[in-house]
Amino acid sequence: MPHMSFEPDVLQGFVQRYLDTVAGGTADDVAALYAEDATLEDPVGGGEVHIGRQAIAGFYKGMDGDTEITTELLMFRAGGHEAAFVFAITVGGAMRIEPIEVMTFDGDGKITSMKAYWGPQNITPL
Amino acid sequence: MPHMSFEPDVLQGFVQRYLDTVAGGTADDVAALYAEDATLEDPVGGGEVHIGRQAIAGFYKGMDGDTEITTELLMFRAGGHEAAFVFAITVGGAMRIEPIEVMTFDGDGKITSMKAYWGPQNITPL
């Protein structure tokens, strides 16, 4: 069985592109980074898993609009075709959240799964 | 379908117990924290997944002996019955590694899966 793997720098590039798109793109732009049959769980344990690019675009629709979003990659770890990372996201200058996320990628660099670990205790009012 | 979930403090307790046991216990002590049919991938992408408590004990055997190991939890995120965290491990005062790990737990608090994300670039000689 072939063992698919990316160099750490390449995986970090995928993650940075994702964070840049979350900050500067539309929901459809972000969804386009996902594979057609990808899954998204954010937050993990929230009881809902979004399956497929259309459902994923729906999840990100809340980002569209006038609210300014910034993102910053704080810590990055690579593993095969997976990545784990810590990042900060600020929403409308009102709050900052620092999740840990885990992503898997297919051979084309599309996100096949995303899981975001965070809770109310990881939100800081600004 | 019931949605199994632990409070964040409880999950953090499981993780702290794990890190304390890695630092101060034997390989069998650490393996006893895992469920019978648990899986362990460390590092993720390394090409090997250890399946079952006996294989997992074998993985930790390298810890037994005179080498001093210390661990420190640096960042913790909870989600349902899962946890994601950053920690530091020092081995024999010679090197420090800072992985991101993801664990899932069963209803008894046993670890059902562990994945450790790190690579050579996350090792610091001391």
PDB file of C-alpha atoms in Angstrom:
ATOM      1  CA  MET A   1       0.000   0.000   0.000  1.00  0.00           C
ATOM      2  CA  PRO A   2       1.528   3.356  -0.920  1.00  0.00           C
ATOM      3  CA  HIS A   3       2.057   5.653   2.035  1.00  0.00           C
ATOM      4  CA  MET A   4       0.945   9.140   0.987  1.00  0.00           C
ATOM      5  CA  SER A   5       3.006  11.845   2.575  1.00  0.00           C
ATOM      6  CA  PHE A   6       3.873  15.518   2.158  1.00  0.00           C
ATOM      7  CA  GLU A   7       6.937  17.401   3.313  1.00  0.00           C
ATOM      8  CA  PRO A   8       6.206  19.455   6.468  1.00  0.00           C
ATOM      9  CA  ASP A   9       6.714  22.728   4.576  1.00  0.00           C
ATOM     10  CA  VAL A  10       4.126  21.727   1.995  1.00  0.00           C
ATOM     11  CA  LEU A  11       1.584  20.817   4.679  1.00  0.00           C
ATOM     12  CA  GLN A  12       2.272  24.099   6.446  1.00  0.00           C
ATOM     13  CA  GLY A  13       1.618  25.875   3.157  1.00  0.00           C
ATOM     14  CA  PHE A  14      -1.775  24.167   2.883  1.00  0.00           C
ATOM     15  CA  VAL A  15      -2.640  25.256   6.427  1.00  0.00           C
ATOM     16  CA  GLN A  16      -1.432  28.832   5.892  1.00  0.00           C
ATOM     17  CA  ARG A  17      -3.526  29.050   2.700  1.00  0.00           C
ATOM     18  CA  TYR A  18      -6.533  27.833   4.670  1.00  0.00           C
ATOM     19  CA  LEU A  19      -6.023  30.436   7.426  1.00  0.00           C
ATOM     20  CA  ASP A  20      -5.477  33.212   4.863  1.00  0.00           C
ATOM     21  CA  THR A  21      -8.677  32.219   3.078  1.00  0.00           C
ATOM     22  CA  VAL A  22     -10.663  32.113   6.323  1.00  0.00           C
ATOM     23  CA  ALA A  23      -9.440  35.657   7.017  1.00  0.00           C
ATOM     24  CA  GLY A  24      -9.735  37.135   3.521  1.00  0.00           C
ATOM     25  CA  GLY A  25     -12.013  34.928   1.432  1.00  0.00           C
ATOM     26  CA  THR A  26     -15.669  34.024   1.110  1.00  0.00           C
ATOM     27  CA  ALA A  27     -17.327  30.893   2.463  1.00  0.00           C
ATOM     28  CA  ASP A  28     -17.200  29.424  -1.038  1.00  0.00           C
ATOM     29  CA  ASP A  29     -13.473  30.207  -1.252  1.00  0.00           C
ATOM     30  CA  VAL A  30     -12.870  28.274   1.968  1.00  0.00           C
ATOM     31  CA  ALA A  31     -15.132  25.395   0.929  1.00  0.00           C
ATOM     32  CA  ALA A  32     -13.171  25.118  -2.334  1.00  0.00           C
ATOM     33  CA  LEU A  33     -10.110  24.090  -0.279  1.00  0.00           C
ATOM     34  CA  TYR A  34     -12.019  20.992   0.869  1.00  0.00           C
ATOM     35  CA  ALA A  35     -12.441  17.724  -1.036  1.00  0.00           C
ATOM     36  CA  GLU A  36     -15.936  16.998  -2.379  1.00  0.00           C
ATOM     37  CA  ASP A  37     -16.657  14.382   0.314  1.00  0.00           C
ATOM     38  CA  ALA A  38     -14.752  16.053   3.164  1.00  0.00           C
ATOM     39  CA  THR A  39     -15.943  16.163   6.773  1.00  0.00           C
ATOM     40  CA  LEU A  40     -15.771  19.052   9.235  1.00  0.00           C
ATOM     41  CA  GLU A  41     -16.331  18.964  13.003  1.00  0.00           C
ATOM     42  CA  ASP A  42     -16.051  22.365  14.714  1.00  0.00           C
ATOM     43  CA  PRO A  43     -16.103  22.282  17.662  1.00  0.00           C
ATOM     44  CA  VAL A  44     -15.261  18.619  18.282  1.00  0.00           C
ATOM     45  CA  GLY A  45     -17.876  17.236  20.651  1.00  0.00           C
ATOM     46  CA  GLY A  46     -20.440  19.784  19.518  1.00  0.00           C
ATOM     47  CA  GLY A  47     -22.577  16.965  18.209  1.00  0.00           C
ATOM     48  CA  GLU A  48     -22.543  17.969  14.532  1.00  0.00           C
ATOM     49  CA  VAL A  49     -20.331  16.762  11.690  1.00  0.00           C
ATOM     50  CA  HIS A  50     -20.699  18.589   8.367  1.00  0.00           C
ATOM     51  CA  ILE A  51     -20.307  16.185   5.465  1.00  0.00           C
ATOM     52  CA  GLY A  52     -19.551  17.294   1.906  1.00  0.00           C
ATOM     53  CA  ARG A  53     -18.394  20.564   0.389  1.00  0.00           C
ATOM     54  CA  GLN A  54     -21.896  22.049   0.194  1.00  0.00           C
ATOM     55  CA  ALA A  55     -22.575  21.516   3.894  1.00  0.00           C
ATOM     56  CA  ILE A  56     -19.092  22.846   4.639  1.00  0.00           C
ATOM     57  CA  ALA A  57     -19.761  26.017   2.625  1.00  0.00           C
ATOM     58  CA  GLY A  58     -22.907  26.442   4.721  1.00  0.00           C
ATOM     59  CA  PHE A  59     -20.846  26.199   7.892  1.00  0.00           C
ATOM     60  CA  TYR A  60     -18.544  29.024   6.736  1.00  0.00           C
ATOM     61  CA  LYS A  61     -21.412  31.298   5.554  1.00  0.00           C
ATOM     62  CA  GLY A  62     -21.412  32.920   8.989  1.00  0.00           C
ATOM     63  CA  MET A  63     -18.034  34.438   8.045  1.00  0.00           C
ATOM     64  CA  ASP A  64     -19.410  36.312   5.050  1.00  0.00           C
ATOM     65  CA  GLY A  65     -20.390  39.907   5.664  1.00  0.00           C
ATOM     66  CA  ASP A  66     -18.856  42.934   7.272  1.00  0.00           C
ATOM     67  CA  THR A  67     -17.224  41.295  10.271  1.00  0.00           C
ATOM     68  CA  GLU A  68     -13.453  41.515  10.073  1.00  0.00           C
ATOM     69  CA  ILE A  69     -11.688  38.223  10.701  1.00  0.00           C
ATOM     70  CA  THR A  70      -7.967  37.813  11.288  1.00  0.00           C
ATOM     71  CA  THR A  71      -6.048  34.571  11.713  1.00  0.00           C
ATOM     72  CA  GLU A  72      -2.546  33.748  12.902  1.00  0.00           C
ATOM     73  CA  LEU A  73      -0.740  30.399  12.878  1.00  0.00           C
ATOM     74  CA  LEU A  74       0.842  29.918  16.309  1.00  0.00           C
ATOM     75  CA  MET A  75       2.197  26.365  16.248  1.00  0.00           C
ATOM     76  CA  PHE A  76       2.419  23.761  13.496  1.00  0.00           C
ATOM     77  CA  ARG A  77       3.105  20.005  13.448  1.00  0.00           C
ATOM     78  CA  ALA A  78       3.200  17.787  10.349  1.00  0.00           C
ATOM     79  CA  GLY A  79       2.645  14.052  10.064  1.00  0.00           C
ATOM     80  CA  GLY A  80       2.415  12.172   6.752  1.00  0.00           C
ATOM     81  CA  HIS A  81      -0.608  13.665   5.011  1.00  0.00           C
ATOM     82  CA  GLU A  82      -1.929  15.217   8.226  1.00  0.00           C
ATOM     83  CA  ALA A  83      -1.335  18.430  10.121  1.00  0.00           C
ATOM     84  CA  ALA A  84      -2.027  19.561  13.686  1.00  0.00           C
ATOM     85  CA  PHE A  85      -1.767  23.219  14.569  1.00  0.00           C
ATOM     86  CA  VAL A  86      -2.658  25.956  17.028  1.00  0.00           C
ATOM     87  CA  PHE A  87      -3.968  29.222  15.645  1.00  0.00           C
ATOM     88  CA  ALA A  88      -5.660  32.399  16.789  1.00  0.00           C
ATOM     89  CA  ILE A  89      -8.758  33.826  15.154  1.00  0.00           C
ATOM     90  CA  THR A  90     -10.173  37.241  16.011  1.00  0.00           C
ATOM     91  CA  VAL A  91     -13.739  38.106  15.080  1.00  0.00           C
ATOM     92  CA  GLY A  92     -14.770  41.729  14.587  1.00  0.00           C
ATOM     93  CA  GLY A  93     -12.111  42.915  17.017  1.00  0.00           C
ATOM     94  CA  ALA A  94     -14.435  41.607  19.754  1.00  0.00           C
ATOM     95  CA  MET A  95     -13.008  38.219  20.644  1.00  0.00           C
ATOM     96  CA  ARG A  96     -10.023  35.975  20.127  1.00  0.00           C
ATOM     97  CA  ILE A  97     -10.238  32.183  20.042  1.00  0.00           C
ATOM     98  CA  GLU A  98      -7.232  29.823  20.073  1.00  0.00           C
ATOM     99  CA  PRO A  99      -8.242  26.361  18.801  1.00  0.00           C
ATOM    100  CA  ILE A 100      -6.118  23.314  18.122  1.00  0.00           C
ATOM    101  CA  GLU A 101      -7.060  21.897  14.710  1.00  0.00           C
ATOM    102  CA  VAL A 102      -6.258  18.643  12.974  1.00  0.00           C
ATOM    103  CA  MET A 103      -6.550  18.272   9.205  1.00  0.00           C
ATOM    104  CA  THR A 104      -6.008  15.463   6.723  1.00  0.00           C
ATOM    105  CA  PHE A 105      -5.285  16.055   3.038  1.00  0.00           C
ATOM    106  CA  ASP A 106      -5.686  14.097  -0.166  1.00  0.00           C
ATOM    107  CA  GLY A 107      -2.998  13.803  -2.829  1.00  0.00           C
ATOM    108  CA  ASP A 108      -4.164  17.057  -4.449  1.00  0.00           C
ATOM    109  CA  GLY A 109      -3.760  18.985  -1.217  1.00  0.00           C
ATOM    110  CA  LYS A 110      -7.518  19.263  -0.642  1.00  0.00           C
ATOM    111  CA  ILE A 111      -8.679  19.015   2.969  1.00  0.00           C
ATOM    112  CA  THR A 112     -10.423  15.665   3.523  1.00  0.00           C
ATOM    113  CA  SER A 113     -11.209  16.195   7.210  1.00  0.00           C
ATOM    114  CA  MET A 114     -10.977  19.003   9.724  1.00  0.00           C
ATOM    115  CA  LYS A 115     -11.534  18.805  13.457  1.00  0.00           C
ATOM    116  CA  ALA A 116     -11.359  21.915  15.657  1.00  0.00           C
ATOM    117  CA  TYR A 117     -10.798  21.507  19.394  1.00  0.00           C
ATOM    118  CA  TRP A 118     -11.894  24.514  21.463  1.00  0.00           C
ATOM    119  CA  GLY A 119     -14.534  25.593  23.929  1.00  0.00           C
ATOM    120  CA  PRO A 120     -15.877  28.658  25.734  1.00  0.00           C
ATOM    121  CA  GLN A 121     -12.815  28.603  28.003  1.00  0.00           C
ATOM    122  CA  ASN A 122     -10.618  29.280  24.915  1.00  0.00           C
ATOM    123  CA  ILE A 123     -12.406  32.526  24.010  1.00  0.00           C
ATOM    124  CA  THR A 124     -10.890  35.822  25.168  1.00  0.00           C
ATOM    125  CA  PRO A 125     -12.975  39.022  24.924  1.00  0.00           C
ATOM    126  CA  LEU A 126     -10.930  41.880  23.409  1.00  0.00           C
TER     127      LEU A 126
ATOM    128  CA  MET B   1     -27.705   7.801  19.988  1.00  0.00           C
ATOM    129  CA  PRO B   2     -26.212   8.959  23.284  1.00  0.00           C
ATOM    130  CA  HIS B   3     -23.497  11.558  22.898  1.00  0.00           C
ATOM    131  CA  MET B   4     -20.660  10.604  25.258  1.00  0.00           C
ATOM    132  CA  SER B   5     -18.928  13.607  26.687  1.00  0.00           C
ATOM    133  CA  PHE B   6     -16.688  14.593  29.584  1.00  0.00           C
ATOM    134  CA  GLU B   7     -16.274  17.979  31.211  1.00  0.00           C
ATOM    135  CA  PRO B   8     -13.046  19.703  30.061  1.00  0.00           C
ATOM    136  CA  ASP B   9     -11.548  19.462  33.565  1.00  0.00           C
ATOM    137  CA  VAL B  10     -12.099  15.722  33.631  1.00  0.00           C
ATOM    138  CA  LEU B  11     -10.463  15.256  30.222  1.00  0.00           C
ATOM    139  CA  GLN B  12      -7.548  17.425  31.327  1.00  0.00           C
ATOM    140  CA  GLY B  13      -7.202  15.184  34.375  1.00  0.00           C
ATOM    141  CA  PHE B  14      -6.949  12.120  32.121  1.00  0.00           C
ATOM    142  CA  VAL B  15      -4.250  13.821  30.060  1.00  0.00           C
ATOM    143  CA  GLN B  16      -2.308  15.001  33.116  1.00  0.00           C
ATOM    144  CA  ARG B  17      -2.412  11.459  34.544  1.00  0.00           C
ATOM    145  CA  TYR B  18      -1.073  10.170  31.246  1.00  0.00           C
ATOM    146  CA  LEU B  19       1.793  12.682  31.200  1.00  0.00           C
ATOM    147  CA  ASP B  20       2.622  11.984  34.863  1.00  0.00           C
ATOM    148  CA  THR B  21       2.710   8.254  34.138  1.00  0.00           C
ATOM    149  CA  VAL B  22       4.930   8.703  31.082  1.00  0.00           C
ATOM    150  CA  ALA B  23       7.341  10.648  33.300  1.00  0.00           C
ATOM    151  CA  GLY B  24       7.183   8.510  36.430  1.00  0.00           C
ATOM    152  CA  GLY B  25       5.761   5.110  35.555  1.00  0.00           C
ATOM    153  CA  THR B  26       6.718   1.946  33.720  1.00  0.00           C
ATOM    154  CA  ALA B  27       5.679   0.976  30.214  1.00  0.00           C
ATOM    155  CA  ASP B  28       3.037  -1.310  31.715  1.00  0.00           C
ATOM    156  CA  ASP B  29       1.732   1.549  33.864  1.00  0.00           C
ATOM    157  CA  VAL B  30       1.274   3.688  30.752  1.00  0.00           C
ATOM    158  CA  ALA B  31      -0.263   0.833  28.759  1.00  0.00           C
ATOM    159  CA  ALA B  32      -2.776   0.284  31.583  1.00  0.00           C
ATOM    160  CA  LEU B  33      -4.224   3.737  30.803  1.00  0.00           C
ATOM    161  CA  TYR B  34      -5.214   2.471  27.340  1.00  0.00           C
ATOM    162  CA  ALA B  35      -8.293   0.432  26.441  1.00  0.00           C
ATOM    163  CA  GLU B  36      -7.686  -3.196  25.462  1.00  0.00           C
ATOM    164  CA  ASP B  37      -8.248  -2.514  21.746  1.00  0.00           C
ATOM    165  CA  ALA B  38      -6.734   0.973  21.627  1.00  0.00           C
ATOM    166  CA  THR B  39      -4.591   2.310  18.795  1.00  0.00           C
ATOM    167  CA  LEU B  40      -1.437   4.425  18.991  1.00  0.00           C
ATOM    168  CA  GLU B  41       0.283   6.310  16.164  1.00  0.00           C
ATOM    169  CA  ASP B  42       3.473   8.128  17.223  1.00  0.00           C
ATOM    170  CA  PRO B  43       4.621   9.896  15.169  1.00  0.00           C
ATOM    171  CA  VAL B  44       1.659  10.328  12.826  1.00  0.00           C
ATOM    172  CA  GLY B  45       2.837   9.543   9.309  1.00  0.00           C
ATOM    173  CA  GLY B  46       5.600   7.290  10.600  1.00  0.00           C
ATOM    174  CA  GLY B  47       3.944   4.371   8.878  1.00  0.00           C
ATOM    175  CA  GLU B  48       3.205   2.298  11.969  1.00  0.00           C
ATOM    176  CA  VAL B  49       0.026   2.065  14.046  1.00  0.00           C
ATOM    177  CA  HIS B  50       0.258   0.021  17.263  1.00  0.00           C
ATOM    178  CA  ILE B  51      -2.981  -1.868  17.898  1.00  0.00           C
ATOM    179  CA  GLY B  52      -3.946  -3.290  21.286  1.00  0.00           C
ATOM    180  CA  ARG B  53      -2.608  -2.798  24.808  1.00  0.00           C
ATOM    181  CA  GLN B  54       0.174  -5.370  24.432  1.00  0.00           C
ATOM    182  CA  ALA B  55       1.603  -3.699  21.333  1.00  0.00           C
ATOM    183  CA  ILE B  56       1.223  -0.340  23.059  1.00  0.00           C
ATOM    184  CA  ALA B  57       3.179  -1.587  26.099  1.00  0.00           C
ATOM    185  CA  GLY B  58       5.892  -2.643  23.666  1.00  0.00           C
ATOM    186  CA  PHE B  59       5.992   0.854  22.222  1.00  0.00           C
ATOM    187  CA  TYR B  60       6.575   2.387  25.677  1.00  0.00           C
ATOM    188  CA  LYS B  61       9.250  -0.178  26.690  1.00  0.00           C
ATOM    189  CA  GLY B  62      11.879   2.223  25.394  1.00  0.00           C
ATOM    190  CA  MET B  63      11.016   4.479  28.329  1.00  0.00           C
ATOM    191  CA  ASP B  64      11.887   1.878  30.954  1.00  0.00           C
ATOM    192  CA  GLY B  65      15.383   2.108  32.363  1.00  0.00           C
ATOM    193  CA  ASP B  66      17.641   4.769  33.764  1.00  0.00           C
ATOM    194  CA  THR B  67      16.812   7.604  31.379  1.00  0.00           C
ATOM    195  CA  GLU B  68      15.045  10.414  33.186  1.00  0.00           C
ATOM    196  CA  ILE B  69      11.912  11.628  31.453  1.00  0.00           C
ATOM    197  CA  THR B  70      10.015  14.779  32.339  1.00  0.00           C
ATOM    198  CA  THR B  71       6.746  15.985  30.845  1.00  0.00           C
ATOM    199  CA  GLU B  72       4.868  19.276  30.956  1.00  0.00           C
ATOM    200  CA  LEU B  73       1.397  20.090  29.641  1.00  0.00           C
ATOM    201  CA  LEU B  74       1.648  23.353  27.696  1.00  0.00           C
ATOM    202  CA  MET B  75      -1.778  23.778  26.096  1.00  0.00           C
ATOM    203  CA  PHE B  76      -5.007  21.823  26.429  1.00  0.00           C
ATOM    204  CA  ARG B  77      -8.262  21.703  24.428  1.00  0.00           C
ATOM    205  CA  ALA B  78     -11.263  19.510  25.184  1.00  0.00           C
ATOM    206  CA  GLY B  79     -13.996  18.273  22.846  1.00  0.00           C
ATOM    207  CA  GLY B  80     -16.677  15.768  23.826  1.00  0.00           C
ATOM    208  CA  HIS B  81     -14.755  12.603  24.672  1.00  0.00           C
ATOM    209  CA  GLU B  82     -11.596  13.823  22.933  1.00  0.00           C
ATOM    210  CA  ALA B  83      -8.650  15.969  23.883  1.00  0.00           C
ATOM    211  CA  ALA B  84      -5.980  17.829  21.900  1.00  0.00           C
ATOM    212  CA  PHE B  85      -2.920  19.168  23.662  1.00  0.00           C
ATOM    213  CA  VAL B  86       0.619  20.446  23.343  1.00  0.00           C
ATOM    214  CA  PHE B  87       3.211  19.131  25.748  1.00  0.00           C
ATOM    215  CA  ALA B  88       6.947  19.064  26.242  1.00  0.00           C
ATOM    216  CA  ILE B  89       8.904  15.900  26.956  1.00  0.00           C
ATOM    217  CA  THR B  90      12.574  15.907  27.912  1.00  0.00           C
ATOM    218  CA  VAL B  91      14.610  12.730  27.599  1.00  0.00           C
ATOM    219  CA  GLY B  92      17.681  12.236  29.754  1.00  0.00           C
ATOM    220  CA  GLY B  93      18.283  15.964  29.917  1.00  0.00           C
ATOM    221  CA  ALA B  94      19.536  15.658  26.338  1.00  0.00           C
ATOM    222  CA  MET B  95      16.608  16.748  24.213  1.00  0.00           C
ATOM    223  CA  ARG B  96      13.202  18.354  24.422  1.00  0.00           C
ATOM    224  CA  ILE B  97      10.349  17.507  22.047  1.00  0.00           C
ATOM    225  CA  GLU B  98       7.070  19.447  21.811  1.00  0.00           C
ATOM    226  CA  PRO B  99       4.388  17.323  20.120  1.00  0.00           C
ATOM    227  CA  ILE B 100       0.719  18.018  19.560  1.00  0.00           C
ATOM    228  CA  GLU B 101      -1.296  14.968  20.601  1.00  0.00           C
ATOM    229  CA  VAL B 102      -4.907  13.975  20.076  1.00  0.00           C
ATOM    230  CA  MET B 103      -6.580  11.367  22.290  1.00  0.00           C
ATOM    231  CA  THR B 104     -10.026   9.800  22.436  1.00  0.00           C
ATOM    232  CA  PHE B 105     -11.427   8.188  25.593  1.00  0.00           C
ATOM    233  CA  ASP B 106     -14.050   5.570  26.380  1.00  0.00           C
ATOM    234  CA  GLY B 107     -16.675   5.951  29.087  1.00  0.00           C
ATOM    235  CA  ASP B 108     -14.270   4.591  31.699  1.00  0.00           C
ATOM    236  CA  GLY B 109     -11.645   7.209  30.868  1.00  0.00           C
ATOM    237  CA  LYS B 110      -9.368   4.709  29.125  1.00  0.00           C
ATOM    238  CA  ILE B 111      -7.506   6.003  26.074  1.00  0.00           C
ATOM    239  CA  THR B 112      -9.013   4.458  22.918  1.00  0.00           C
ATOM    240  CA  SER B 113      -6.723   6.219  20.438  1.00  0.00           C
ATOM    241  CA  MET B 114      -3.625   8.385  20.578  1.00  0.00           C
ATOM    242  CA  LYS B 115      -2.000  10.248  17.716  1.00  0.00           C
ATOM    243  CA  ALA B 116       1.201  12.253  18.214  1.00  0.00           C
ATOM    244  CA  TYR B 117       2.155  14.927  15.669  1.00  0.00           C
ATOM    245  CA  TRP B 118       5.832  15.845  15.690  1.00  0.00           C
ATOM    246  CA  GLY B 119       8.963  15.514  13.620  1.00  0.00           C
ATOM    247  CA  PRO B 120      12.717  16.103  13.743  1.00  0.00           C
ATOM    248  CA  GLN B 121      12.078  19.852  13.432  1.00  0.00           C
ATOM    249  CA  ASN B 122      10.288  19.760  16.821  1.00  0.00           C
ATOM    250  CA  ILE B 123      13.299  18.364  18.699  1.00  0.00           C
ATOM    251  CA  THR B 124      15.560  20.773  20.577  1.00  0.00           C
ATOM    252  CA  PRO B 125      18.947  19.547  21.856  1.00  0.00           C
ATOM    253  CA  LEU B 126      19.503  20.638  25.475  1.00  0.00           C
TER     254      LEU B 126
END
